[in-house]
Amino acid sequence: MQRRFPGLSLVFPLLFSVTLQHAQANVVVVLNSGDATVSLLDQSTYKEISSFSVGKEPHHLMATPDNKSLIVANAVGDELVFLDPKTGQIQRRIKDIADPYQIGFSPDQKWFVSNSLRLDRVDFYKYDGTNFTLINRVPLAKLPSHMAFDAASTTVFITHQGRDQISAIDLATQKVKWTIPVGKLPAGIAMTPDDKHLLVGIMGSDYVEVID
């Protein structure tokens, strides 16, 4: 069953930020996608502490499961950049991660999934806590955008911005289980805490669609 809640939206802009603990202050890490930079801001004064280049079109930012790194996904730069969560400085880079527009770890921390928006596919990697091993690349047109996982780490749900659909993909087999239509320009997607419903942000019509 699908339901709609007008007036609500899950918004994912091109400027992302996360707050971390700096030696002297709370620091906000901000991705400047158009400038291909990261800015570190002092949360108490709103002043920029520093800014540095990370690569072409950094779009999303997330913590590793152990919270020891922040991962910046450089979509056009085809790489992941790891930042120290205490200082915001670069720890390491992993190259040849093709078009990592949106990224995510399964709840059991065994899978790392990368949505390749401009390449129309979803890449699946095994993750051992340090290394990312490519397992499969699954074509998924058009414009696979955001993702959500079920609590059991069996399924990843992907929004197709270019076809107004969402798909469910089995993590173990990397096979598409089903695809259903949703509203115009679906973007953000999230699983409810009880693991019973998907919430899909419909950018083209300004509402949230609820899917059983």
mmCIF file with all atom_site columns, C-alpha atoms in Angstrom:
data_model
loop_
_atom_site.group_PDB
_atom_site.id
_atom_site.type_symbol
_atom_site.label_atom_id
_atom_site.label_alt_id
_atom_site.label_comp_id
_atom_site.label_asym_id
_atom_site.label_entity_id
_atom_site.label_seq_id
_atom_site.pdbx_PDB_ins_code
_atom_site.Cartn_x
_atom_site.Cartn_y
_atom_site.Cartn_z
_atom_site.occupancy
_atom_site.B_iso_or_equiv
_atom_site.pdbx_formal_charge
_atom_site.auth_seq_id
_atom_site.auth_comp_id
_atom_site.auth_asym_id
_atom_site.auth_atom_id
_atom_site.pdbx_PDB_model_num
ATOM 1   C CA . MET A 1 1   ? 0.000  0.000   0.000   1.00 0.00 ? 1   MET A CA 1
ATOM 2   C CA . GLN A 1 2   ? 1.194  3.496   -0.859  1.00 0.00 ? 2   GLN A CA 1
ATOM 3   C CA . ARG A 1 3   ? 0.081  6.656   0.949   1.00 0.00 ? 3   ARG A CA 1
ATOM 4   C CA . ARG A 1 4   ? 0.878  10.338  0.441   1.00 0.00 ? 4   ARG A CA 1
ATOM 5   C CA . PHE A 1 5   ? 1.503  13.078  2.963   1.00 0.00 ? 5   PHE A CA 1
ATOM 6   C CA . PRO A 1 6   ? 1.331  16.477  1.186   1.00 0.00 ? 6   PRO A CA 1
ATOM 7   C CA . GLY A 1 7   ? 3.446  19.333  2.470   1.00 0.00 ? 7   GLY A CA 1
ATOM 8   C CA . LEU A 1 8   ? 6.248  17.114  3.718   1.00 0.00 ? 8   LEU A CA 1
ATOM 9   C CA . SER A 1 9   ? 9.525  16.538  1.939   1.00 0.00 ? 9   SER A CA 1
ATOM 10  C CA . LEU A 1 10  ? 12.836 14.799  2.515   1.00 0.00 ? 10  LEU A CA 1
ATOM 11  C CA . VAL A 1 11  ? 15.327 17.389  1.348   1.00 0.00 ? 11  VAL A CA 1
ATOM 12  C CA . PHE A 1 12  ? 18.887 16.530  0.277   1.00 0.00 ? 12  PHE A CA 1
ATOM 13  C CA . PRO A 1 13  ? 20.593 19.716  -1.006  1.00 0.00 ? 13  PRO A CA 1
ATOM 14  C CA . LEU A 1 14  ? 23.970 19.963  -2.657  1.00 0.00 ? 14  LEU A CA 1
ATOM 15  C CA . LEU A 1 15  ? 25.499 21.474  0.455   1.00 0.00 ? 15  LEU A CA 1
ATOM 16  C CA . PHE A 1 16  ? 25.939 18.918  3.217   1.00 0.00 ? 16  PHE A CA 1
ATOM 17  C CA . SER A 1 17  ? 27.299 19.294  6.709   1.00 0.00 ? 17  SER A CA 1
ATOM 18  C CA . VAL A 1 18  ? 28.062 17.263  9.800   1.00 0.00 ? 18  VAL A CA 1
ATOM 19  C CA . THR A 1 19  ? 29.166 18.368  13.254  1.00 0.00 ? 19  THR A CA 1
ATOM 20  C CA . LEU A 1 20  ? 32.292 16.911  14.841  1.00 0.00 ? 20  LEU A CA 1
ATOM 21  C CA . GLN A 1 21  ? 34.446 17.551  17.899  1.00 0.00 ? 21  GLN A CA 1
ATOM 22  C CA . HIS A 1 22  ? 37.516 19.680  17.204  1.00 0.00 ? 22  HIS A CA 1
ATOM 23  C CA . ALA A 1 23  ? 40.337 20.138  19.710  1.00 0.00 ? 23  ALA A CA 1
ATOM 24  C CA . GLN A 1 24  ? 39.119 23.617  20.585  1.00 0.00 ? 24  GLN A CA 1
ATOM 25  C CA . ALA A 1 25  ? 35.531 23.779  19.337  1.00 0.00 ? 25  ALA A CA 1
ATOM 26  C CA . ASN A 1 26  ? 32.567 22.074  17.756  1.00 0.00 ? 26  ASN A CA 1
ATOM 27  C CA . VAL A 1 27  ? 33.340 22.002  14.059  1.00 0.00 ? 27  VAL A CA 1
ATOM 28  C CA . VAL A 1 28  ? 30.868 21.683  11.216  1.00 0.00 ? 28  VAL A CA 1
ATOM 29  C CA . VAL A 1 29  ? 32.163 19.966  8.064   1.00 0.00 ? 29  VAL A CA 1
ATOM 30  C CA . VAL A 1 30  ? 30.480 21.440  4.979   1.00 0.00 ? 30  VAL A CA 1
ATOM 31  C CA . LEU A 1 31  ? 30.681 20.028  1.454   1.00 0.00 ? 31  LEU A CA 1
ATOM 32  C CA . ASN A 1 32  ? 30.814 22.714  -1.246  1.00 0.00 ? 32  ASN A CA 1
ATOM 33  C CA . SER A 1 33  ? 29.873 20.638  -4.282  1.00 0.00 ? 33  SER A CA 1
ATOM 34  C CA . GLY A 1 34  ? 30.232 23.370  -6.898  1.00 0.00 ? 34  GLY A CA 1
ATOM 35  C CA . ASP A 1 35  ? 33.628 24.488  -5.575  1.00 0.00 ? 35  ASP A CA 1
ATOM 36  C CA . ALA A 1 36  ? 34.945 20.941  -5.009  1.00 0.00 ? 36  ALA A CA 1
ATOM 37  C CA . THR A 1 37  ? 36.003 21.888  -1.482  1.00 0.00 ? 37  THR A CA 1
ATOM 38  C CA . VAL A 1 38  ? 35.315 21.143  2.161   1.00 0.00 ? 38  VAL A CA 1
ATOM 39  C CA . SER A 1 39  ? 34.918 23.952  4.692   1.00 0.00 ? 39  SER A CA 1
ATOM 40  C CA . LEU A 1 40  ? 35.429 23.588  8.438   1.00 0.00 ? 40  LEU A CA 1
ATOM 41  C CA . LEU A 1 41  ? 33.253 26.015  10.399  1.00 0.00 ? 41  LEU A CA 1
ATOM 42  C CA . ASP A 1 42  ? 33.346 26.892  14.100  1.00 0.00 ? 42  ASP A CA 1
ATOM 43  C CA . GLN A 1 43  ? 29.816 26.147  15.266  1.00 0.00 ? 43  GLN A CA 1
ATOM 44  C CA . SER A 1 44  ? 29.910 28.719  18.062  1.00 0.00 ? 44  SER A CA 1
ATOM 45  C CA . THR A 1 45  ? 31.155 31.671  15.978  1.00 0.00 ? 45  THR A CA 1
ATOM 46  C CA . TYR A 1 46  ? 29.949 30.584  12.489  1.00 0.00 ? 46  TYR A CA 1
ATOM 47  C CA . LYS A 1 47  ? 33.405 31.475  11.164  1.00 0.00 ? 47  LYS A CA 1
ATOM 48  C CA . GLU A 1 48  ? 35.389 29.380  8.715   1.00 0.00 ? 48  GLU A CA 1
ATOM 49  C CA . ILE A 1 49  ? 38.391 27.692  10.299  1.00 0.00 ? 49  ILE A CA 1
ATOM 50  C CA . SER A 1 50  ? 39.785 26.298  7.064   1.00 0.00 ? 50  SER A CA 1
ATOM 51  C CA . SER A 1 51  ? 38.869 25.173  3.564   1.00 0.00 ? 51  SER A CA 1
ATOM 52  C CA . PHE A 1 52  ? 40.569 22.660  1.291   1.00 0.00 ? 52  PHE A CA 1
ATOM 53  C CA . SER A 1 53  ? 40.050 20.832  -1.992  1.00 0.00 ? 53  SER A CA 1
ATOM 54  C CA . VAL A 1 54  ? 38.751 17.262  -1.896  1.00 0.00 ? 54  VAL A CA 1
ATOM 55  C CA . GLY A 1 55  ? 37.995 16.473  -5.549  1.00 0.00 ? 55  GLY A CA 1
ATOM 56  C CA . LYS A 1 56  ? 35.333 17.005  -8.188  1.00 0.00 ? 56  LYS A CA 1
ATOM 57  C CA . GLU A 1 57  ? 31.717 17.367  -7.057  1.00 0.00 ? 57  GLU A CA 1
ATOM 58  C CA . PRO A 1 58  ? 31.626 16.038  -3.500  1.00 0.00 ? 58  PRO A CA 1
ATOM 59  C CA . HIS A 1 59  ? 27.948 15.236  -3.018  1.00 0.00 ? 59  HIS A CA 1
ATOM 60  C CA . HIS A 1 60  ? 27.433 13.179  0.137   1.00 0.00 ? 60  HIS A CA 1
ATOM 61  C CA . LEU A 1 61  ? 29.116 12.766  3.500   1.00 0.00 ? 61  LEU A CA 1
ATOM 62  C CA . MET A 1 62  ? 28.746 9.925   5.988   1.00 0.00 ? 62  MET A CA 1
ATOM 63  C CA . ALA A 1 63  ? 30.586 8.274   8.876   1.00 0.00 ? 63  ALA A CA 1
ATOM 64  C CA . THR A 1 64  ? 32.180 4.851   8.692   1.00 0.00 ? 64  THR A CA 1
ATOM 65  C CA . PRO A 1 65  ? 30.487 2.257   10.934  1.00 0.00 ? 65  PRO A CA 1
ATOM 66  C CA . ASP A 1 66  ? 33.241 2.604   13.565  1.00 0.00 ? 66  ASP A CA 1
ATOM 67  C CA . ASN A 1 67  ? 32.938 6.420   13.502  1.00 0.00 ? 67  ASN A CA 1
ATOM 68  C CA . LYS A 1 68  ? 36.688 6.727   12.952  1.00 0.00 ? 68  LYS A CA 1
ATOM 69  C CA . SER A 1 69  ? 36.326 8.453   9.569   1.00 0.00 ? 69  SER A CA 1
ATOM 70  C CA . LEU A 1 70  ? 33.977 10.663  7.604   1.00 0.00 ? 70  LEU A CA 1
ATOM 71  C CA . ILE A 1 71  ? 33.637 9.615   3.968   1.00 0.00 ? 71  ILE A CA 1
ATOM 72  C CA . VAL A 1 72  ? 33.241 12.257  1.271   1.00 0.00 ? 72  VAL A CA 1
ATOM 73  C CA . ALA A 1 73  ? 31.865 10.807  -1.972  1.00 0.00 ? 73  ALA A CA 1
ATOM 74  C CA . ASN A 1 74  ? 33.337 12.642  -4.970  1.00 0.00 ? 74  ASN A CA 1
ATOM 75  C CA . ALA A 1 75  ? 30.874 11.849  -7.750  1.00 0.00 ? 75  ALA A CA 1
ATOM 76  C CA . VAL A 1 76  ? 32.789 13.251  -10.717 1.00 0.00 ? 76  VAL A CA 1
ATOM 77  C CA . GLY A 1 77  ? 36.203 12.621  -9.151  1.00 0.00 ? 77  GLY A CA 1
ATOM 78  C CA . ASP A 1 78  ? 35.414 8.882   -8.886  1.00 0.00 ? 78  ASP A CA 1
ATOM 79  C CA . GLU A 1 79  ? 36.860 8.516   -5.411  1.00 0.00 ? 79  GLU A CA 1
ATOM 80  C CA . LEU A 1 80  ? 36.125 8.354   -1.698  1.00 0.00 ? 80  LEU A CA 1
ATOM 81  C CA . VAL A 1 81  ? 37.974 10.743  0.611   1.00 0.00 ? 81  VAL A CA 1
ATOM 82  C CA . PHE A 1 82  ? 38.256 9.846   4.310   1.00 0.00 ? 82  PHE A CA 1
ATOM 83  C CA . LEU A 1 83  ? 38.392 12.684  6.839   1.00 0.00 ? 83  LEU A CA 1
ATOM 84  C CA . ASP A 1 84  ? 39.487 12.546  10.472  1.00 0.00 ? 84  ASP A CA 1
ATOM 85  C CA . PRO A 1 85  ? 36.291 13.162  12.510  1.00 0.00 ? 85  PRO A CA 1
ATOM 86  C CA . LYS A 1 86  ? 38.300 14.982  15.189  1.00 0.00 ? 86  LYS A CA 1
ATOM 87  C CA . THR A 1 87  ? 40.058 17.465  12.919  1.00 0.00 ? 87  THR A CA 1
ATOM 88  C CA . GLY A 1 88  ? 38.377 17.288  9.522   1.00 0.00 ? 88  GLY A CA 1
ATOM 89  C CA . GLN A 1 89  ? 41.723 16.618  7.831   1.00 0.00 ? 89  GLN A CA 1
ATOM 90  C CA . ILE A 1 90  ? 42.216 14.044  5.070   1.00 0.00 ? 90  ILE A CA 1
ATOM 91  C CA . GLN A 1 91  ? 43.198 10.532  6.234   1.00 0.00 ? 91  GLN A CA 1
ATOM 92  C CA . ARG A 1 92  ? 43.245 8.642   2.918   1.00 0.00 ? 92  ARG A CA 1
ATOM 93  C CA . ARG A 1 93  ? 41.693 8.399   -0.534  1.00 0.00 ? 93  ARG A CA 1
ATOM 94  C CA . ILE A 1 94  ? 40.255 5.408   -2.397  1.00 0.00 ? 94  ILE A CA 1
ATOM 95  C CA . LYS A 1 95  ? 40.295 5.944   -6.141  1.00 0.00 ? 95  LYS A CA 1
ATOM 96  C CA . ASP A 1 96  ? 38.388 4.205   -8.951  1.00 0.00 ? 96  ASP A CA 1
ATOM 97  C CA . ILE A 1 97  ? 35.063 4.201   -7.098  1.00 0.00 ? 97  ILE A CA 1
ATOM 98  C CA . ALA A 1 98  ? 33.032 5.155   -10.161 1.00 0.00 ? 98  ALA A CA 1
ATOM 99  C CA . ASP A 1 99  ? 30.547 7.999   -9.727  1.00 0.00 ? 99  ASP A CA 1
ATOM 100 C CA . PRO A 1 100 ? 29.783 7.580   -6.009  1.00 0.00 ? 100 PRO A CA 1
ATOM 101 C CA . TYR A 1 101 ? 26.836 9.978   -5.965  1.00 0.00 ? 101 TYR A CA 1
ATOM 102 C CA . GLN A 1 102 ? 25.141 8.450   -2.905  1.00 0.00 ? 102 GLN A CA 1
ATOM 103 C CA . ILE A 1 103 ? 26.727 5.892   -0.584  1.00 0.00 ? 103 ILE A CA 1
ATOM 104 C CA . GLY A 1 104 ? 25.635 3.717   2.306   1.00 0.00 ? 104 GLY A CA 1
ATOM 105 C CA . PHE A 1 105 ? 26.568 0.838   4.615   1.00 0.00 ? 105 PHE A CA 1
ATOM 106 C CA . SER A 1 106 ? 24.166 -1.980  5.366   1.00 0.00 ? 106 SER A CA 1
ATOM 107 C CA . PRO A 1 107 ? 23.169 -2.172  9.059   1.00 0.00 ? 107 PRO A CA 1
ATOM 108 C CA . ASP A 1 108 ? 25.280 -5.332  9.546   1.00 0.00 ? 108 ASP A CA 1
ATOM 109 C CA . GLN A 1 109 ? 28.267 -3.378  8.131   1.00 0.00 ? 109 GLN A CA 1
ATOM 110 C CA . LYS A 1 110 ? 29.068 -6.106  5.593   1.00 0.00 ? 110 LYS A CA 1
ATOM 111 C CA . TRP A 1 111 ? 27.942 -4.243  2.462   1.00 0.00 ? 111 TRP A CA 1
ATOM 112 C CA . PHE A 1 112 ? 28.866 -0.873  1.020   1.00 0.00 ? 112 PHE A CA 1
ATOM 113 C CA . VAL A 1 113 ? 26.572 0.368   -1.761  1.00 0.00 ? 113 VAL A CA 1
ATOM 114 C CA . SER A 1 114 ? 27.287 3.215   -4.183  1.00 0.00 ? 114 SER A CA 1
ATOM 115 C CA . ASN A 1 115 ? 24.620 4.735   -6.416  1.00 0.00 ? 115 ASN A CA 1
ATOM 116 C CA . SER A 1 116 ? 26.103 5.933   -9.711  1.00 0.00 ? 116 SER A CA 1
ATOM 117 C CA . LEU A 1 117 ? 23.635 8.610   -10.771 1.00 0.00 ? 117 LEU A CA 1
ATOM 118 C CA . ARG A 1 118 ? 25.217 9.584   -14.096 1.00 0.00 ? 118 ARG A CA 1
ATOM 119 C CA . LEU A 1 119 ? 26.135 5.979   -15.013 1.00 0.00 ? 119 LEU A CA 1
ATOM 120 C CA . ASP A 1 120 ? 22.680 4.508   -14.277 1.00 0.00 ? 120 ASP A CA 1
ATOM 121 C CA . ARG A 1 121 ? 23.882 1.685   -12.064 1.00 0.00 ? 121 ARG A CA 1
ATOM 122 C CA . VAL A 1 122 ? 24.365 0.525   -8.475  1.00 0.00 ? 122 VAL A CA 1
ATOM 123 C CA . ASP A 1 123 ? 27.737 -0.847  -7.323  1.00 0.00 ? 123 ASP A CA 1
ATOM 124 C CA . PHE A 1 124 ? 28.000 -3.408  -4.515  1.00 0.00 ? 124 PHE A CA 1
ATOM 125 C CA . TYR A 1 125 ? 31.146 -3.789  -2.397  1.00 0.00 ? 125 TYR A CA 1
ATOM 126 C CA . LYS A 1 126 ? 31.990 -6.184  0.415   1.00 0.00 ? 126 LYS A CA 1
ATOM 127 C CA . TYR A 1 127 ? 33.373 -4.303  3.419   1.00 0.00 ? 127 TYR A CA 1
ATOM 128 C CA . ASP A 1 128 ? 35.629 -5.819  6.097   1.00 0.00 ? 128 ASP A CA 1
ATOM 129 C CA . GLY A 1 129 ? 36.087 -2.728  8.224   1.00 0.00 ? 129 GLY A CA 1
ATOM 130 C CA . THR A 1 130 ? 38.922 -1.358  6.090   1.00 0.00 ? 130 THR A CA 1
ATOM 131 C CA . ASN A 1 131 ? 38.815 -2.625  2.518   1.00 0.00 ? 131 ASN A CA 1
ATOM 132 C CA . PHE A 1 132 ? 36.156 -2.271  -0.178  1.00 0.00 ? 132 PHE A CA 1
ATOM 133 C CA . THR A 1 133 ? 35.944 -5.209  -2.616  1.00 0.00 ? 133 THR A CA 1
ATOM 134 C CA . LEU A 1 134 ? 33.766 -4.761  -5.702  1.00 0.00 ? 134 LEU A CA 1
ATOM 135 C CA . ILE A 1 135 ? 31.298 -7.659  -6.046  1.00 0.00 ? 135 ILE A CA 1
ATOM 136 C CA . ASN A 1 136 ? 28.877 -6.544  -8.725  1.00 0.00 ? 136 ASN A CA 1
ATOM 137 C CA . ARG A 1 137 ? 27.617 -3.631  -10.788 1.00 0.00 ? 137 ARG A CA 1
ATOM 138 C CA . VAL A 1 138 ? 23.868 -3.648  -11.399 1.00 0.00 ? 138 VAL A CA 1
ATOM 139 C CA . PRO A 1 139 ? 22.378 -1.507  -14.207 1.00 0.00 ? 139 PRO A CA 1
ATOM 140 C CA . LEU A 1 140 ? 19.467 0.535   -12.863 1.00 0.00 ? 140 LEU A CA 1
ATOM 141 C CA . ALA A 1 141 ? 18.042 3.206   -15.122 1.00 0.00 ? 141 ALA A CA 1
ATOM 142 C CA . LYS A 1 142 ? 17.321 5.953   -14.806 1.00 0.00 ? 142 LYS A CA 1
ATOM 143 C CA . LEU A 1 143 ? 19.267 8.161   -12.371 1.00 0.00 ? 143 LEU A CA 1
ATOM 144 C CA . PRO A 1 144 ? 19.533 5.901   -9.285  1.00 0.00 ? 144 PRO A CA 1
ATOM 145 C CA . SER A 1 145 ? 19.662 8.443   -6.520  1.00 0.00 ? 145 SER A CA 1
ATOM 146 C CA . HIS A 1 146 ? 19.228 7.665   -2.811  1.00 0.00 ? 146 HIS A CA 1
ATOM 147 C CA . MET A 1 147 ? 19.020 4.470   -0.785  1.00 0.00 ? 147 MET A CA 1
ATOM 148 C CA . ALA A 1 148 ? 17.685 2.860   2.370   1.00 0.00 ? 148 ALA A CA 1
ATOM 149 C CA . PHE A 1 149 ? 18.247 -0.577  3.926   1.00 0.00 ? 149 PHE A CA 1
ATOM 150 C CA . ASP A 1 150 ? 16.018 -2.945  5.848   1.00 0.00 ? 150 ASP A CA 1
ATOM 151 C CA . ALA A 1 151 ? 17.111 -3.744  9.401   1.00 0.00 ? 151 ALA A CA 1
ATOM 152 C CA . ALA A 1 152 ? 18.057 -7.327  8.518   1.00 0.00 ? 152 ALA A CA 1
ATOM 153 C CA . SER A 1 153 ? 20.531 -6.176  5.845   1.00 0.00 ? 153 SER A CA 1
ATOM 154 C CA . THR A 1 154 ? 18.843 -8.299  3.185   1.00 0.00 ? 154 THR A CA 1
ATOM 155 C CA . THR A 1 155 ? 17.551 -5.546  0.896   1.00 0.00 ? 155 THR A CA 1
ATOM 156 C CA . VAL A 1 156 ? 18.538 -2.088  -0.321  1.00 0.00 ? 156 VAL A CA 1
ATOM 157 C CA . PHE A 1 157 ? 15.842 0.210   -1.711  1.00 0.00 ? 157 PHE A CA 1
ATOM 158 C CA . ILE A 1 158 ? 16.843 2.657   -4.467  1.00 0.00 ? 158 ILE A CA 1
ATOM 159 C CA . THR A 1 159 ? 15.000 5.672   -5.874  1.00 0.00 ? 159 THR A CA 1
ATOM 160 C CA . HIS A 1 160 ? 15.077 6.280   -9.656  1.00 0.00 ? 160 HIS A CA 1
ATOM 161 C CA . GLN A 1 161 ? 14.852 10.034  -10.156 1.00 0.00 ? 161 GLN A CA 1
ATOM 162 C CA . GLY A 1 162 ? 14.655 9.703   -13.933 1.00 0.00 ? 162 GLY A CA 1
ATOM 163 C CA . ARG A 1 163 ? 11.811 7.153   -14.045 1.00 0.00 ? 163 ARG A CA 1
ATOM 164 C CA . ASP A 1 164 ? 9.737  8.015   -10.955 1.00 0.00 ? 164 ASP A CA 1
ATOM 165 C CA . GLN A 1 165 ? 10.228 4.571   -9.455  1.00 0.00 ? 165 GLN A CA 1
ATOM 166 C CA . ILE A 1 166 ? 11.862 2.744   -6.559  1.00 0.00 ? 166 ILE A CA 1
ATOM 167 C CA . SER A 1 167 ? 13.487 -0.691  -6.731  1.00 0.00 ? 167 SER A CA 1
ATOM 168 C CA . ALA A 1 168 ? 14.309 -3.286  -4.090  1.00 0.00 ? 168 ALA A CA 1
ATOM 169 C CA . ILE A 1 169 ? 17.591 -5.151  -4.629  1.00 0.00 ? 169 ILE A CA 1
ATOM 170 C CA . ASP A 1 170 ? 18.625 -8.312  -2.777  1.00 0.00 ? 170 ASP A CA 1
ATOM 171 C CA . LEU A 1 171 ? 22.029 -7.710  -1.189  1.00 0.00 ? 171 LEU A CA 1
ATOM 172 C CA . ALA A 1 172 ? 23.161 -11.349 -1.263  1.00 0.00 ? 172 ALA A CA 1
ATOM 173 C CA . THR A 1 173 ? 22.381 -11.914 -4.953  1.00 0.00 ? 173 THR A CA 1
ATOM 174 C CA . GLN A 1 174 ? 22.382 -8.294  -6.228  1.00 0.00 ? 174 GLN A CA 1
ATOM 175 C CA . LYS A 1 175 ? 19.163 -9.095  -8.121  1.00 0.00 ? 175 LYS A CA 1
ATOM 176 C CA . VAL A 1 176 ? 16.271 -6.652  -8.467  1.00 0.00 ? 176 VAL A CA 1
ATOM 177 C CA . LYS A 1 177 ? 13.355 -8.061  -6.445  1.00 0.00 ? 177 LYS A CA 1
ATOM 178 C CA . TRP A 1 178 ? 10.723 -5.551  -7.532  1.00 0.00 ? 178 TRP A CA 1
ATOM 179 C CA . THR A 1 179 ? 10.221 -2.091  -8.999  1.00 0.00 ? 179 THR A CA 1
ATOM 180 C CA . ILE A 1 180 ? 7.156  0.096   -8.416  1.00 0.00 ? 180 ILE A CA 1
ATOM 181 C CA . PRO A 1 181 ? 6.070  3.555   -9.601  1.00 0.00 ? 181 PRO A CA 1
ATOM 182 C CA . VAL A 1 182 ? 6.028  6.513   -7.211  1.00 0.00 ? 182 VAL A CA 1
ATOM 183 C CA . GLY A 1 183 ? 5.567  10.266  -7.593  1.00 0.00 ? 183 GLY A CA 1
ATOM 184 C CA . LYS A 1 184 ? 7.577  12.652  -9.738  1.00 0.00 ? 184 LYS A CA 1
ATOM 185 C CA . LEU A 1 185 ? 11.312 12.982  -9.024  1.00 0.00 ? 185 LEU A CA 1
ATOM 186 C CA . PRO A 1 186 ? 11.730 10.684  -6.006  1.00 0.00 ? 186 PRO A CA 1
ATOM 187 C CA . ALA A 1 187 ? 14.898 11.504  -4.071  1.00 0.00 ? 187 ALA A CA 1
ATOM 188 C CA . GLY A 1 188 ? 15.444 10.888  -0.356  1.00 0.00 ? 188 GLY A CA 1
ATOM 189 C CA . ILE A 1 189 ? 14.299 7.534   1.001   1.00 0.00 ? 189 ILE A CA 1
ATOM 190 C CA . ALA A 1 190 ? 14.296 6.236   4.573   1.00 0.00 ? 190 ALA A CA 1
ATOM 191 C CA . MET A 1 191 ? 13.083 3.191   6.475   1.00 0.00 ? 191 MET A CA 1
ATOM 192 C CA . THR A 1 192 ? 10.961 3.817   9.550   1.00 0.00 ? 192 THR A CA 1
ATOM 193 C CA . PRO A 1 193 ? 12.467 2.674   12.880  1.00 0.00 ? 193 PRO A CA 1
ATOM 194 C CA . ASP A 1 194 ? 10.008 -0.250  13.099  1.00 0.00 ? 194 ASP A CA 1
ATOM 195 C CA . ASP A 1 195 ? 11.183 -1.494  9.682   1.00 0.00 ? 195 ASP A CA 1
ATOM 196 C CA . LYS A 1 196 ? 7.610  -1.505  8.369   1.00 0.00 ? 196 LYS A CA 1
ATOM 197 C CA . HIS A 1 197 ? 7.427  1.456   5.980   1.00 0.00 ? 197 HIS A CA 1
ATOM 198 C CA . LEU A 1 198 ? 9.559  3.290   3.444   1.00 0.00 ? 198 LEU A CA 1
ATOM 199 C CA . LEU A 1 199 ? 9.350  7.078   3.334   1.00 0.00 ? 199 LEU A CA 1
ATOM 200 C CA . VAL A 1 200 ? 10.085 8.518   -0.113  1.00 0.00 ? 200 VAL A CA 1
ATOM 201 C CA . GLY A 1 201 ? 10.625 12.252  -0.631  1.00 0.00 ? 201 GLY A CA 1
ATOM 202 C CA . ILE A 1 202 ? 8.837  13.274  -3.829  1.00 0.00 ? 202 ILE A CA 1
ATOM 203 C CA . MET A 1 203 ? 10.688 16.401  -4.966  1.00 0.00 ? 203 MET A CA 1
ATOM 204 C CA . GLY A 1 204 ? 8.534  16.992  -8.031  1.00 0.00 ? 204 GLY A CA 1
ATOM 205 C CA . SER A 1 205 ? 5.272  17.321  -6.082  1.00 0.00 ? 205 SER A CA 1
ATOM 206 C CA . ASP A 1 206 ? 6.322  18.275  -2.538  1.00 0.00 ? 206 ASP A CA 1
ATOM 207 C CA . TYR A 1 207 ? 5.067  15.333  -0.498  1.00 0.00 ? 207 TYR A CA 1
ATOM 208 C CA . VAL A 1 208 ? 6.286  12.167  1.217   1.00 0.00 ? 208 VAL A CA 1
ATOM 209 C CA . GLU A 1 209 ? 5.051  8.845   -0.093  1.00 0.00 ? 209 GLU A CA 1
ATOM 210 C CA . VAL A 1 210 ? 4.694  6.017   2.456   1.00 0.00 ? 210 VAL A CA 1
ATOM 211 C CA . ILE A 1 211 ? 5.171  2.476   1.160   1.00 0.00 ? 211 ILE A CA 1
ATOM 212 C CA . ASP A 1 212 ? 4.433  -0.753  3.023   1.00 0.00 ? 212 ASP A CA 1
#
